[in-house]
Short mmCIF file of N, CA and C in Angstrom, two decimals:
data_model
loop_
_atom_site.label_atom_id
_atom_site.label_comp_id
_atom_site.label_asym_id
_atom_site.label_seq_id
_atom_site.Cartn_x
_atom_site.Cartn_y
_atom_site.Cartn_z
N UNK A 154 -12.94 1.10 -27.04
CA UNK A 154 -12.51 0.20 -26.00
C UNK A 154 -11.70 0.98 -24.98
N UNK A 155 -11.94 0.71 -23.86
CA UNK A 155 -11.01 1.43 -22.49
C UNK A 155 -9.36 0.83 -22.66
N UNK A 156 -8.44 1.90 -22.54
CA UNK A 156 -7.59 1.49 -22.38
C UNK A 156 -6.98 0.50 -21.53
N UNK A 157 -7.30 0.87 -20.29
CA UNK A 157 -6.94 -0.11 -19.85
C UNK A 157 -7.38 -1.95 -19.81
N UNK A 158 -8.21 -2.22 -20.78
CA UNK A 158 -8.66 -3.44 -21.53
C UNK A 158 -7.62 -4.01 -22.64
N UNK A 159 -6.71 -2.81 -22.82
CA UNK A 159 -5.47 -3.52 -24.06
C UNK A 159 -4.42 -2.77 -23.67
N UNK A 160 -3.29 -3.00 -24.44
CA UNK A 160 -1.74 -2.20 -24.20
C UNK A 160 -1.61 -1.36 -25.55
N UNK A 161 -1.71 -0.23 -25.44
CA UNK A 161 -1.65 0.75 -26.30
C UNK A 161 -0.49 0.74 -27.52
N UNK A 162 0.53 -0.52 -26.95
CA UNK A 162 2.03 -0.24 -27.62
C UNK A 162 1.71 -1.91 -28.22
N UNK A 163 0.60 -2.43 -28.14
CA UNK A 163 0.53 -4.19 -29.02
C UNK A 163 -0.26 -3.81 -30.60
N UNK A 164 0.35 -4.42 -31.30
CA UNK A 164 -0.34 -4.07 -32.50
C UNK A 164 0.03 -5.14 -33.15
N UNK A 165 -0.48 -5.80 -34.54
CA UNK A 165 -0.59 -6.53 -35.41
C UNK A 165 0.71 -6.05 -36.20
N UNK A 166 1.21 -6.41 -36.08
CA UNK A 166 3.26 -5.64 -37.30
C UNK A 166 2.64 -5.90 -38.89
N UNK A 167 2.06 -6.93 -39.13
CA UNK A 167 1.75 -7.51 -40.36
C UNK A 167 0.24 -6.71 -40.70
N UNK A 168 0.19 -6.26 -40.23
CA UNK A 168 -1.18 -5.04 -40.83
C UNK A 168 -0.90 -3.77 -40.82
N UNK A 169 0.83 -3.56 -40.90
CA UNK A 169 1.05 -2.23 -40.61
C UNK A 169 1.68 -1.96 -41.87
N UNK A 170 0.81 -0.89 -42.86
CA UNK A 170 2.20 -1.04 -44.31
C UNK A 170 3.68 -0.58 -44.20
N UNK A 171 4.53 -0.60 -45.25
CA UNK A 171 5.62 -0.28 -45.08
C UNK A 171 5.29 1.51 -45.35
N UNK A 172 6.01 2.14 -44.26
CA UNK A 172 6.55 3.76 -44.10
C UNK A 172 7.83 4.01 -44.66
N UNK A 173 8.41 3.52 -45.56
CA UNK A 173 9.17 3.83 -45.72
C UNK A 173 9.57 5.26 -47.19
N UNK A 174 8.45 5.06 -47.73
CA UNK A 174 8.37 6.00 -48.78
C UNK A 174 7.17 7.47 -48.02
N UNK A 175 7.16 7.24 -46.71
CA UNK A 175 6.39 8.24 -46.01
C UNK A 175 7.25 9.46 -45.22
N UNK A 176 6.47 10.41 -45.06
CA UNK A 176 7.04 11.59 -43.87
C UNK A 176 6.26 12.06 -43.55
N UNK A 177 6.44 12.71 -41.87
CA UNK A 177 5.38 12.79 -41.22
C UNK A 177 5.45 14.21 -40.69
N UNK A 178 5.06 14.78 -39.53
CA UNK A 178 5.04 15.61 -38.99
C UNK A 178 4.69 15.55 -37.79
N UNK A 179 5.21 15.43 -36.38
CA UNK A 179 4.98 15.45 -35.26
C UNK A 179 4.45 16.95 -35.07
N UNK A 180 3.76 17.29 -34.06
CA UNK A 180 3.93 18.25 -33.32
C UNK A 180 3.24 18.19 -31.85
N UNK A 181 4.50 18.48 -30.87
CA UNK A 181 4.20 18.27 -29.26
C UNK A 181 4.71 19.15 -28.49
N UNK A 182 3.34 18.89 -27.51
CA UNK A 182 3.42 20.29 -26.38
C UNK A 182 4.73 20.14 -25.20
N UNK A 183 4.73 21.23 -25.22
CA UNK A 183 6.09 21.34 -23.73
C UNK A 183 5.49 20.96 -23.10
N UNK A 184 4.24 21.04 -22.79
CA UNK A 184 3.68 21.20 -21.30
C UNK A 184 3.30 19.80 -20.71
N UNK A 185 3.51 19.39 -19.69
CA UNK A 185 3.81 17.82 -18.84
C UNK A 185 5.05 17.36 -20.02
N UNK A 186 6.17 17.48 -19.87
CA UNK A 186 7.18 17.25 -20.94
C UNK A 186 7.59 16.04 -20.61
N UNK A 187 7.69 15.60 -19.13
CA UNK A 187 7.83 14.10 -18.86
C UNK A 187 7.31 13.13 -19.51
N UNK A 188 6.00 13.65 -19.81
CA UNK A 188 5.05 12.67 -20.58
C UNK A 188 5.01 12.87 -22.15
N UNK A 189 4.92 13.99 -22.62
CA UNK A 189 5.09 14.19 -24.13
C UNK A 189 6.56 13.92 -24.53
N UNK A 190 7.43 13.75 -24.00
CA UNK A 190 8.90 13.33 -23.92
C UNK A 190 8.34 11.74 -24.47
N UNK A 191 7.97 10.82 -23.69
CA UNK A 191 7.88 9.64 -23.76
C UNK A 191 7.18 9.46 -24.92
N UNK A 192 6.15 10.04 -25.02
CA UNK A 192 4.90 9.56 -26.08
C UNK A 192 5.73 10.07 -27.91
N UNK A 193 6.68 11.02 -27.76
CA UNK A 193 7.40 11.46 -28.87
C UNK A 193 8.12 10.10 -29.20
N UNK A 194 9.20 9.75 -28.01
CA UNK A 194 10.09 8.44 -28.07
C UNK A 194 9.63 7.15 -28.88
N UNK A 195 8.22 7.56 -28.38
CA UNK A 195 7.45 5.94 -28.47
C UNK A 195 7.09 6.42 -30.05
N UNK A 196 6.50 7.55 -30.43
CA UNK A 196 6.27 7.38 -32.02
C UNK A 196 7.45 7.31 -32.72
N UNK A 197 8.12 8.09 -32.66
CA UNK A 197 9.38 7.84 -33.71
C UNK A 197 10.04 6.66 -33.47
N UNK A 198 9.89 5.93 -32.59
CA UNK A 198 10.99 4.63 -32.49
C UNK A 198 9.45 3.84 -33.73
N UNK A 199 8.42 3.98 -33.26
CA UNK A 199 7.69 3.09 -34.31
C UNK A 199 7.69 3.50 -35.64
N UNK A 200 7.27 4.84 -35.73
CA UNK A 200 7.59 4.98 -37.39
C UNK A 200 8.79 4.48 -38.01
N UNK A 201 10.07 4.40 -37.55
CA UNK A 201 11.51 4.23 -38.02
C UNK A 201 10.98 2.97 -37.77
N UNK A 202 10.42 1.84 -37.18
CA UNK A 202 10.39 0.24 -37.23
C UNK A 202 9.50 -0.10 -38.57
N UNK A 203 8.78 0.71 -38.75
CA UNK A 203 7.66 0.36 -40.28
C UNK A 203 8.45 0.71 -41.07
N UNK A 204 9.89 1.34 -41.36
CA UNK A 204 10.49 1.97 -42.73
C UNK A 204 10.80 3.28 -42.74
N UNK A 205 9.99 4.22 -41.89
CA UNK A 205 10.51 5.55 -41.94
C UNK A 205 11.44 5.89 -41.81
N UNK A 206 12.33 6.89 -42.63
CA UNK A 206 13.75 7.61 -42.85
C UNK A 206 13.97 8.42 -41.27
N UNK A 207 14.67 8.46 -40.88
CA UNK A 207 14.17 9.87 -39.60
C UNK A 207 14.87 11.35 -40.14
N UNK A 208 15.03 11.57 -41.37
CA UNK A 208 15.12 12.52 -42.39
C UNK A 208 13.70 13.12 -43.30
N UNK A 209 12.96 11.87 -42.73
CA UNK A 209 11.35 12.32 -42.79
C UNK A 209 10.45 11.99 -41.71
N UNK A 210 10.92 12.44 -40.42
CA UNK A 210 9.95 12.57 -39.46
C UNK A 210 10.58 13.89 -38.74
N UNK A 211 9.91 15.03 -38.72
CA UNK A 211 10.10 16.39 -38.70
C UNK A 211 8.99 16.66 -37.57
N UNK A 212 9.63 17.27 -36.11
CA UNK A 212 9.56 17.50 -35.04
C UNK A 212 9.06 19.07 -34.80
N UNK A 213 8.09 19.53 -34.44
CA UNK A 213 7.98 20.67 -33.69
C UNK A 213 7.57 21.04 -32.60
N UNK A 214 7.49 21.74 -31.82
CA UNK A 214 7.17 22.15 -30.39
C UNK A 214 6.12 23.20 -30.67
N UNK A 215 4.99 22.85 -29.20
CA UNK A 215 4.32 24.52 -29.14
C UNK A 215 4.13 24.01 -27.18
N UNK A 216 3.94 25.30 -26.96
CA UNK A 216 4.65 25.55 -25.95
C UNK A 216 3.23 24.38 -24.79
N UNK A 217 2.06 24.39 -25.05
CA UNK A 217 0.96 24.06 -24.50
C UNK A 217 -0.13 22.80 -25.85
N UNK A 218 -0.79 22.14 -25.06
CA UNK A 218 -1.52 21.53 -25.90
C UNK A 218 -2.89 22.46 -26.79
N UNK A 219 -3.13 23.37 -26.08
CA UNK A 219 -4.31 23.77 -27.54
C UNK A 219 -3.78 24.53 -28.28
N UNK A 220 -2.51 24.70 -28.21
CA UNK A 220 -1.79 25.19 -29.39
C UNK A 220 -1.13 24.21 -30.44
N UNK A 221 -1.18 23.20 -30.01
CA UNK A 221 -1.53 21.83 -31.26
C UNK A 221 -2.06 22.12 -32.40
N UNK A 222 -2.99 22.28 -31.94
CA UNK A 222 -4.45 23.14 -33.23
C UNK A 222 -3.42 23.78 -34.22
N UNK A 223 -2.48 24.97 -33.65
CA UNK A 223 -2.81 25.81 -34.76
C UNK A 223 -0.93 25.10 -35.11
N UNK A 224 -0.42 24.25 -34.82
CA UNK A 224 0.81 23.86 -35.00
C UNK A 224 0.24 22.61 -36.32
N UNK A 225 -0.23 21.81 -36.11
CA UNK A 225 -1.00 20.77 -36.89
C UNK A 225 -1.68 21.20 -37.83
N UNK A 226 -2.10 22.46 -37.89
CA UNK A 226 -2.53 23.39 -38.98
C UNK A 226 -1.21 24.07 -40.03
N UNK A 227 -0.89 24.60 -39.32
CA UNK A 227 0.67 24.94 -40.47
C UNK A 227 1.14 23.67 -40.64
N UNK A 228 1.56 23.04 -39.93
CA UNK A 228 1.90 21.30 -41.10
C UNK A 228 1.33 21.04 -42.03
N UNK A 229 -0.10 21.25 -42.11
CA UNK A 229 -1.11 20.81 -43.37
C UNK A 229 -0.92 21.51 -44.37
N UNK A 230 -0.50 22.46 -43.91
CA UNK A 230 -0.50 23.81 -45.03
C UNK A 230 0.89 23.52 -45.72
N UNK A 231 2.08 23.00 -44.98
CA UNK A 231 3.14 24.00 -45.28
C UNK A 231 4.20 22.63 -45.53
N UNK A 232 3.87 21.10 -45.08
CA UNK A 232 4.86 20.29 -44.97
C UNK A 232 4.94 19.40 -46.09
N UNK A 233 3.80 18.90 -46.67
CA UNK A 233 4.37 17.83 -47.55
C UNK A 233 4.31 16.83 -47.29
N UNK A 234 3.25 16.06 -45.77
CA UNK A 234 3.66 15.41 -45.32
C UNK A 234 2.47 14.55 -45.84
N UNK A 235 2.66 13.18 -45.49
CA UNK A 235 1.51 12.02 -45.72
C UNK A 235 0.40 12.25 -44.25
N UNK A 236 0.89 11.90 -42.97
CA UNK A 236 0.31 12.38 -41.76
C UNK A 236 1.13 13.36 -41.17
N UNK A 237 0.17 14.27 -40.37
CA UNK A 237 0.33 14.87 -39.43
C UNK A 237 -0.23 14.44 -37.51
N UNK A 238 0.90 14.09 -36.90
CA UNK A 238 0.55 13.63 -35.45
C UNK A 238 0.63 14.54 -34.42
N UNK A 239 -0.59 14.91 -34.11
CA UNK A 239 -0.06 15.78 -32.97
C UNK A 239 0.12 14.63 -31.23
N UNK A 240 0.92 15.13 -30.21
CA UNK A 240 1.06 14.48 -29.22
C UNK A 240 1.43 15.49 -27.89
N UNK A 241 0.47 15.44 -26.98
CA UNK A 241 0.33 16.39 -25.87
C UNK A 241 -0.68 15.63 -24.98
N UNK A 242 -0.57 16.26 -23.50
CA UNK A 242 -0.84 15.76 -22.17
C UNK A 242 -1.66 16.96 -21.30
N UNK A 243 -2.96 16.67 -21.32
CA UNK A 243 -3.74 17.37 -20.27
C UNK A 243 -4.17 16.58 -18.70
N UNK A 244 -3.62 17.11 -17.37
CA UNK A 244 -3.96 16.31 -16.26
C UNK A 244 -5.05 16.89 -15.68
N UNK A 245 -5.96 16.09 -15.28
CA UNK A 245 -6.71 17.39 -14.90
C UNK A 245 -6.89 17.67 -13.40
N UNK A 246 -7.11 19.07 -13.34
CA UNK A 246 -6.79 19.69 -12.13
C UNK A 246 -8.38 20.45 -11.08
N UNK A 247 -7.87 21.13 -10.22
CA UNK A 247 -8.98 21.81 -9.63
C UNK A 247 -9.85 22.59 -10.01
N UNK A 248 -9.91 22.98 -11.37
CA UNK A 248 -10.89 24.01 -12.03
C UNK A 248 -11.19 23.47 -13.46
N UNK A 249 -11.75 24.33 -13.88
CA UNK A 249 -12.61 23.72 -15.52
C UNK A 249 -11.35 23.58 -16.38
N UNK A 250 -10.47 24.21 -16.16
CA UNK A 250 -9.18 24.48 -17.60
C UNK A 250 -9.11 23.30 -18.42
N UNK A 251 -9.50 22.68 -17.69
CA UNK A 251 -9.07 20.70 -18.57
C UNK A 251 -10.01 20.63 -19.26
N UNK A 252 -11.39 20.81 -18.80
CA UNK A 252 -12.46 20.46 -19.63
C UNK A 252 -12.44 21.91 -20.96
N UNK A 253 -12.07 22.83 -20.71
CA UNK A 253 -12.09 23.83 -22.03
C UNK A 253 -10.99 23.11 -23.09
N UNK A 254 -10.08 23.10 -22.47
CA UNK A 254 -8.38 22.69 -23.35
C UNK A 254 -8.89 21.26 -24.14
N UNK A 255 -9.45 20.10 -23.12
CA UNK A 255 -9.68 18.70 -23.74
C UNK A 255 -10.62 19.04 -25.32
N UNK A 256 -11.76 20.01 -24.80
CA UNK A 256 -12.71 19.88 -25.68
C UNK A 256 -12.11 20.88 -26.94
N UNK A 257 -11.56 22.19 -26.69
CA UNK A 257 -11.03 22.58 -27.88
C UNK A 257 -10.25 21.71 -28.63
N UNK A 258 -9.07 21.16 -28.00
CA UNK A 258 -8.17 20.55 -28.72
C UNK A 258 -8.95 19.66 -30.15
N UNK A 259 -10.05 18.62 -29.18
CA UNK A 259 -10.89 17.65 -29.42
C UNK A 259 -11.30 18.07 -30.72
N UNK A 260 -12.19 19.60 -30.88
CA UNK A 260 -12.78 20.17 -32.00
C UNK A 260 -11.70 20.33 -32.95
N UNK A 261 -10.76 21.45 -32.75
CA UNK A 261 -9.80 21.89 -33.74
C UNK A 261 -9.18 20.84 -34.26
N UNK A 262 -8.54 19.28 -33.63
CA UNK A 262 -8.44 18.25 -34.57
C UNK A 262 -9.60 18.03 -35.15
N UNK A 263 -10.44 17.76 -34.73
CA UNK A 263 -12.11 17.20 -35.57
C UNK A 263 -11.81 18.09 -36.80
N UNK A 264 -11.67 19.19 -36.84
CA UNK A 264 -12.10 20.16 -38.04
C UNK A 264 -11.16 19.93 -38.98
N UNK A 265 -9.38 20.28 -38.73
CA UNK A 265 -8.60 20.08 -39.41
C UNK A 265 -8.62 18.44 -40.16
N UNK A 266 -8.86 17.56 -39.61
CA UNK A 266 -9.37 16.55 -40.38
C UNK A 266 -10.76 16.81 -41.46
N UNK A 267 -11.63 17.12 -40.81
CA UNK A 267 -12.52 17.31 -41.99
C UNK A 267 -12.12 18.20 -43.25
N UNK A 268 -11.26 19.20 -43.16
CA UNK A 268 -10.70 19.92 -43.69
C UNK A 268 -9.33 19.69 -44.87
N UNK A 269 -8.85 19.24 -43.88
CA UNK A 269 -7.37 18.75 -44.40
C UNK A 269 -7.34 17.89 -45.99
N UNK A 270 -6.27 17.98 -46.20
CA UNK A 270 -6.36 17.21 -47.74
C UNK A 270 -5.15 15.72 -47.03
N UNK A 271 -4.68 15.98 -45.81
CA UNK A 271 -3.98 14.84 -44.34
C UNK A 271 -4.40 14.61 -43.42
N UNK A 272 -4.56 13.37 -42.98
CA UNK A 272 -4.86 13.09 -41.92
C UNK A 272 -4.43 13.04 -40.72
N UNK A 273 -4.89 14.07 -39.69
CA UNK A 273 -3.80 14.82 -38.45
C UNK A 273 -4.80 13.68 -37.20
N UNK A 274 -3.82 12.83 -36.80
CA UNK A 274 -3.73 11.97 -35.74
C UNK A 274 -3.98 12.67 -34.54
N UNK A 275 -4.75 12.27 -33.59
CA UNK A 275 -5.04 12.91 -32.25
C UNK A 275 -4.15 12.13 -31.27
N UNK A 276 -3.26 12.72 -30.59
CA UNK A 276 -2.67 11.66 -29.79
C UNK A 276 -2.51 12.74 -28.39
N UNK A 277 -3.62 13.30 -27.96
CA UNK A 277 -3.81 14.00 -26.53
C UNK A 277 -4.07 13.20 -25.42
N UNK A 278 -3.23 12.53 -24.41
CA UNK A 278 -3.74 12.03 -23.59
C UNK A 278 -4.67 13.09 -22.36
N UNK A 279 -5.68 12.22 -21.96
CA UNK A 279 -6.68 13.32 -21.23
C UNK A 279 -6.70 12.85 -19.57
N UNK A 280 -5.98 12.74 -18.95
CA UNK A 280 -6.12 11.69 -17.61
C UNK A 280 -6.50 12.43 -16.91
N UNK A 281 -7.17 11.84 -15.67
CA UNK A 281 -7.03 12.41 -13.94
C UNK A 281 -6.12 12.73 -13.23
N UNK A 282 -5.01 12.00 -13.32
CA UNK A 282 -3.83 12.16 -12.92
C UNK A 282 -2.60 11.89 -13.35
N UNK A 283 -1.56 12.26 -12.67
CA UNK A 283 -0.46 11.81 -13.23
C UNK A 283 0.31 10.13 -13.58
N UNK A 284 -0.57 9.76 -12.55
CA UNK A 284 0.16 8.02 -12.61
C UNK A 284 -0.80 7.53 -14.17
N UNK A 285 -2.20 7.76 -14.52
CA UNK A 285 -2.52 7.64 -15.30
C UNK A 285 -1.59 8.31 -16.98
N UNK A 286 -1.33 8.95 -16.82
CA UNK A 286 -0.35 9.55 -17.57
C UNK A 286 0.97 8.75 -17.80
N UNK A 287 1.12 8.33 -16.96
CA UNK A 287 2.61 7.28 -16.84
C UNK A 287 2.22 6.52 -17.56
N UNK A 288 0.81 5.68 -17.11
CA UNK A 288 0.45 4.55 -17.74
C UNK A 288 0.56 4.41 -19.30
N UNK A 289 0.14 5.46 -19.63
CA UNK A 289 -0.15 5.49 -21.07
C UNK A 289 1.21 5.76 -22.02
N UNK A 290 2.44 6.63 -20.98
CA UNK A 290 3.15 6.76 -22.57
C UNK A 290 4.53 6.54 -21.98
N UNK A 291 4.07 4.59 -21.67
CA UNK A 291 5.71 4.15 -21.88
C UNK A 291 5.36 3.13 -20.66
N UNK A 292 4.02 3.32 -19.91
CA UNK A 292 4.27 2.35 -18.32
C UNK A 292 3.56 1.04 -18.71
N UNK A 293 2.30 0.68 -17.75
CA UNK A 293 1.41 -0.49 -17.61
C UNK A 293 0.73 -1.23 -19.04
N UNK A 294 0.41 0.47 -19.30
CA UNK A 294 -0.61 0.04 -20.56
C UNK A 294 -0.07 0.95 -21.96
N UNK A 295 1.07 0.61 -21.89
CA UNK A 295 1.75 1.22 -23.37
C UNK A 295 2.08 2.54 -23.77
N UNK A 296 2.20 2.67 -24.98
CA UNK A 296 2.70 4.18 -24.99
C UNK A 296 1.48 4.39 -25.94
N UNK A 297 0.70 5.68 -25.61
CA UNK A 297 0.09 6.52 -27.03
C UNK A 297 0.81 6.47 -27.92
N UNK A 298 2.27 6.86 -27.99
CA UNK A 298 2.63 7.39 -29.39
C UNK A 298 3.02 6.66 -30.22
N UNK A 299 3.36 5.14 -29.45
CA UNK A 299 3.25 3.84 -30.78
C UNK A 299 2.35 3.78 -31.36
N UNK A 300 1.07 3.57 -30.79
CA UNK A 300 -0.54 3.62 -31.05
C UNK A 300 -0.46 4.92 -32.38
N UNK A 301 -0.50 6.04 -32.34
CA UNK A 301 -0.20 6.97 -32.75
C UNK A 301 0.33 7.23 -34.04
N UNK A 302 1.57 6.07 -34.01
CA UNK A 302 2.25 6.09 -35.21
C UNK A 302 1.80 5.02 -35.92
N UNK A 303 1.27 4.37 -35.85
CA UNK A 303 0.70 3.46 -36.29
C UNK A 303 -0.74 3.48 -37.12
N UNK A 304 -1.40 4.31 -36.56
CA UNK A 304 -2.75 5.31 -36.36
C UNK A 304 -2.71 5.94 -38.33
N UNK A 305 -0.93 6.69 -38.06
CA UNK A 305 -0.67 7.67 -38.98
C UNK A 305 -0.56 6.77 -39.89
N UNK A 306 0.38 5.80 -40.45
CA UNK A 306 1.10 5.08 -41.45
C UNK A 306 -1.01 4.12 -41.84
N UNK A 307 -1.46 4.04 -41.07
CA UNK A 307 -2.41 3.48 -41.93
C UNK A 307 -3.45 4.30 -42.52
N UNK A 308 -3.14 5.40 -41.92
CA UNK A 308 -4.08 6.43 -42.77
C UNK A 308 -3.50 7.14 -43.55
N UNK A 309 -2.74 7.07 -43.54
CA UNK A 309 -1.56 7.72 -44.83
C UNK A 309 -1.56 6.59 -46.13
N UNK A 310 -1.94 5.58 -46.10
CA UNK A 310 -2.07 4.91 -46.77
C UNK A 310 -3.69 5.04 -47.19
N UNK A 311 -4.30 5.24 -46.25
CA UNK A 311 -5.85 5.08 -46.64
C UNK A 311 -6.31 5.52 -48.31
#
């Protein structure tokens, strides 16, 4: 469904299990930090509303989004966690860079899921522009990273 057909931050509360015996693993890009700023805000305020400790939601940085990949990869390996969420912002610009970055990212989650013995959440927003970007993490049409956290706690349960 197109986003803009629903609000990314509405969800069913009563279909969401309790997180409270969960921990997770963020990991988000510096890069558009305005926006991965927000979309971080928006997951951890939701995981901590399902039960999560914030003594088990464990934060890392990589400096760019296709370095997600290999950040969401050492989580799998190394954390302990129930999910792994990654959360990063590609705008796209005057040359191909968006379409290489979108589609790697795209794969290297695909794989680490097939792979994984956790389920690593995709939470890359891919826009045209920046107001689209607004939209999504925190403006018109919600935040990704509620969506996101939400995403995680039911597949962590799966």
């Amino acid at each position: 469904m197109a986003t803009y057909l629903r609000n990314l931050s509405e969800y069913d509360f009563s279909k969401v299990p309790d997180a409270s015996n969960m921990c997770f693993g963020i990991v988000v890009a510096e890069w558009n930090p305005e926006i991965t700023g927000k979309l971080l805000e928006g997951c951890v305020s939701t995981l901590e509303k399902h039960g999560t400790l914030p003594e088990n939601i464990h934060v890392k940085t990589v400096p760019g989004s296709f370095e997600l990949i290999y950040g969401a990869h050492q989580m799998c390996l190394n954390g302990g966690y129930d999910a792994v969420i990654i959360l990063g912002c590609v705008i796209r610009g005057d040359t191909p860079h968006f379409d290489y970055i979108c589609e790697g990212v795209t794969y290297g989650i695909a794989r680490l899921n097939a792979k994984s013995e956790i389920p690593v959440i995709y939470g890359l927003l891919t826009t045209n522009d920046l107001q689209q970007a607004e939209d999504r993490s925190g403006g018109r049409l919600g935040n990704k990273g509620d969506e996101c956290a939400v995403v995680a706690i039911k597949m962590a349960k799966f």
